[in-house]
Amino acid sequence: MEELHWKVLSLTAKRGVIGATREDFFRDIRGLRYEDLEDAIRSLEAEGFVQVEWTGPNKFILTVSEQGSHLAAEEYEKRLRSYQQRIDAQRKAVAGVERV
């Protein structure tokens, strides 16, 4: 999953039934361009992971679907395992030398 898609899905899933607004994304994702955000949203919507309610020009509320919620949980677990493996590998190394 692309990083921006993950950030959009993750933030939307965290907001639950309340949903996430355009302002939420710009506050939480640094260096975000509106065009990139809209592309990610439209892609996630086409795949059935989120629903978009357009409230005005360039304004929306994004909510996660059940399928999107499951994907967010799976991706979170996958990323958590990856981070834990990296931490374990770093703990095994002492000053750049692997412990025996």
mmCIF file of C-alpha atoms in Angstrom:
data_model
loop_
_atom_site.group_PDB
_atom_site.id
_atom_site.type_symbol
_atom_site.label_atom_id
_atom_site.label_comp_id
_atom_site.label_asym_id
_atom_site.label_seq_id
_atom_site.Cartn_x
_atom_site.Cartn_y
_atom_site.Cartn_z
ATOM 1 C CA MET A 1 0.000 0.000 0.000
ATOM 2 C CA GLU A 2 1.356 3.406 -0.932
ATOM 3 C CA GLU A 3 2.321 5.618 1.991
ATOM 4 C CA LEU A 4 -0.233 8.364 1.291
ATOM 5 C CA HIS A 5 -3.026 5.823 0.825
ATOM 6 C CA TRP A 6 -2.033 4.264 4.154
ATOM 7 C CA LYS A 7 -2.041 7.623 5.933
ATOM 8 C CA VAL A 8 -5.454 8.538 4.522
ATOM 9 C CA LEU A 9 -6.965 5.148 5.377
ATOM 10 C CA SER A 10 -5.366 5.059 8.829
ATOM 11 C CA LEU A 11 -6.524 8.543 9.796
ATOM 12 C CA THR A 12 -10.018 7.859 8.476
ATOM 13 C CA ALA A 13 -10.225 4.559 10.378
ATOM 14 C CA LYS A 14 -9.085 6.261 13.596
ATOM 15 C CA ARG A 15 -11.875 8.845 13.244
ATOM 16 C CA GLY A 16 -14.479 6.065 13.002
ATOM 17 C CA VAL A 17 -18.091 7.050 12.366
ATOM 18 C CA ILE A 18 -17.269 10.738 12.855
ATOM 19 C CA GLY A 19 -15.234 10.716 9.663
ATOM 20 C CA ALA A 20 -12.246 12.790 8.628
ATOM 21 C CA THR A 21 -12.374 16.173 6.929
ATOM 22 C CA ARG A 22 -9.998 17.828 4.507
ATOM 23 C CA GLU A 23 -8.667 19.902 7.398
ATOM 24 C CA ASP A 24 -7.837 16.750 9.403
ATOM 25 C CA PHE A 25 -5.599 15.502 6.599
ATOM 26 C CA PHE A 26 -3.782 18.793 6.115
ATOM 27 C CA ARG A 27 -3.209 19.077 9.862
ATOM 28 C CA ASP A 28 -1.832 15.546 10.249
ATOM 29 C CA ILE A 29 0.038 14.916 6.968
ATOM 30 C CA ARG A 30 2.947 17.270 6.330
ATOM 31 C CA GLY A 31 3.684 18.561 2.835
ATOM 32 C CA LEU A 32 0.388 17.299 1.449
ATOM 33 C CA ARG A 33 -0.888 18.669 -1.862
ATOM 34 C CA TYR A 34 -4.653 18.718 -2.398
ATOM 35 C CA GLU A 35 -4.336 17.019 -5.798
ATOM 36 C CA ASP A 36 -2.431 14.088 -4.255
ATOM 37 C CA LEU A 37 -4.981 13.813 -1.445
ATOM 38 C CA GLU A 38 -7.886 13.782 -3.886
ATOM 39 C CA ASP A 39 -6.188 11.116 -6.040
ATOM 40 C CA ALA A 40 -5.634 8.908 -2.980
ATOM 41 C CA ILE A 41 -9.217 9.395 -1.803
ATOM 42 C CA ARG A 42 -10.686 8.588 -5.215
ATOM 43 C CA SER A 43 -8.513 5.471 -5.452
ATOM 44 C CA LEU A 44 -9.540 4.263 -1.982
ATOM 45 C CA GLU A 45 -13.182 5.024 -2.783
ATOM 46 C CA ALA A 46 -13.011 3.075 -6.066
ATOM 47 C CA GLU A 47 -11.650 0.065 -4.166
ATOM 48 C CA GLY A 48 -14.479 0.302 -1.620
ATOM 49 C CA PHE A 49 -12.306 1.166 1.391
ATOM 50 C CA VAL A 50 -13.829 4.595 2.121
ATOM 51 C CA GLN A 51 -16.992 6.579 1.420
ATOM 52 C CA VAL A 52 -16.803 10.251 0.487
ATOM 53 C CA GLU A 53 -19.485 12.819 1.203
ATOM 54 C CA TRP A 54 -18.714 16.004 -0.714
ATOM 55 C CA THR A 55 -19.885 18.983 1.364
ATOM 56 C CA GLY A 56 -18.690 21.701 -1.003
ATOM 57 C CA PRO A 57 -16.080 22.477 -3.618
ATOM 58 C CA ASN A 58 -12.889 20.758 -2.423
ATOM 59 C CA LYS A 59 -14.518 19.937 0.953
ATOM 60 C CA PHE A 60 -15.549 16.496 2.111
ATOM 61 C CA ILE A 61 -16.086 14.085 4.976
ATOM 62 C CA LEU A 62 -14.420 10.710 4.567
ATOM 63 C CA THR A 63 -15.617 7.610 6.452
ATOM 64 C CA VAL A 64 -14.119 4.138 6.439
ATOM 65 C CA SER A 65 -16.057 1.127 5.139
ATOM 66 C CA GLU A 66 -16.039 -2.255 6.858
ATOM 67 C CA GLN A 67 -13.659 -3.523 4.175
ATOM 68 C CA GLY A 68 -11.421 -0.485 4.728
ATOM 69 C CA SER A 69 -11.463 -1.032 8.468
ATOM 70 C CA HIS A 70 -10.264 -4.620 8.023
ATOM 71 C CA LEU A 71 -7.542 -3.513 5.592
ATOM 72 C CA ALA A 72 -6.380 -0.789 7.999
ATOM 73 C CA ALA A 73 -6.137 -3.326 10.837
ATOM 74 C CA GLU A 74 -4.190 -5.799 8.664
ATOM 75 C CA GLU A 75 -1.816 -3.113 7.399
ATOM 76 C CA TYR A 76 -1.295 -1.815 10.939
ATOM 77 C CA GLU A 77 -0.374 -5.312 12.175
ATOM 78 C CA LYS A 78 1.976 -5.819 9.212
ATOM 79 C CA ARG A 79 3.739 -2.505 9.851
ATOM 80 C CA LEU A 80 3.918 -3.173 13.593
ATOM 81 C CA ARG A 81 5.600 -6.556 12.998
ATOM 82 C CA SER A 82 8.078 -4.907 10.634
ATOM 83 C CA TYR A 83 8.941 -2.219 13.196
ATOM 84 C CA GLN A 84 9.322 -4.823 15.944
ATOM 85 C CA GLN A 85 11.677 -6.878 13.772
ATOM 86 C CA ARG A 86 13.812 -3.796 13.094
ATOM 87 C CA ILE A 87 13.936 -2.965 16.804
ATOM 88 C CA ASP A 88 14.902 -6.547 17.666
ATOM 89 C CA ALA A 89 17.659 -6.491 15.026
ATOM 90 C CA GLN A 90 19.025 -3.225 16.432
ATOM 91 C CA ARG A 91 18.999 -4.594 19.974
ATOM 92 C CA LYS A 92 21.006 -7.624 18.856
ATOM 93 C CA ALA A 93 23.671 -5.406 17.362
ATOM 94 C CA VAL A 94 26.194 -3.809 19.720
ATOM 95 C CA ALA A 95 28.205 -0.970 18.181
ATOM 96 C CA GLY A 96 27.500 -2.378 14.734
ATOM 97 C CA VAL A 97 28.682 -5.908 15.617
ATOM 98 C CA GLU A 98 26.169 -8.733 15.870
ATOM 99 C CA ARG A 99 26.054 -10.541 19.199
ATOM 100 C CA VAL A 100 26.710 -14.258 19.179
#
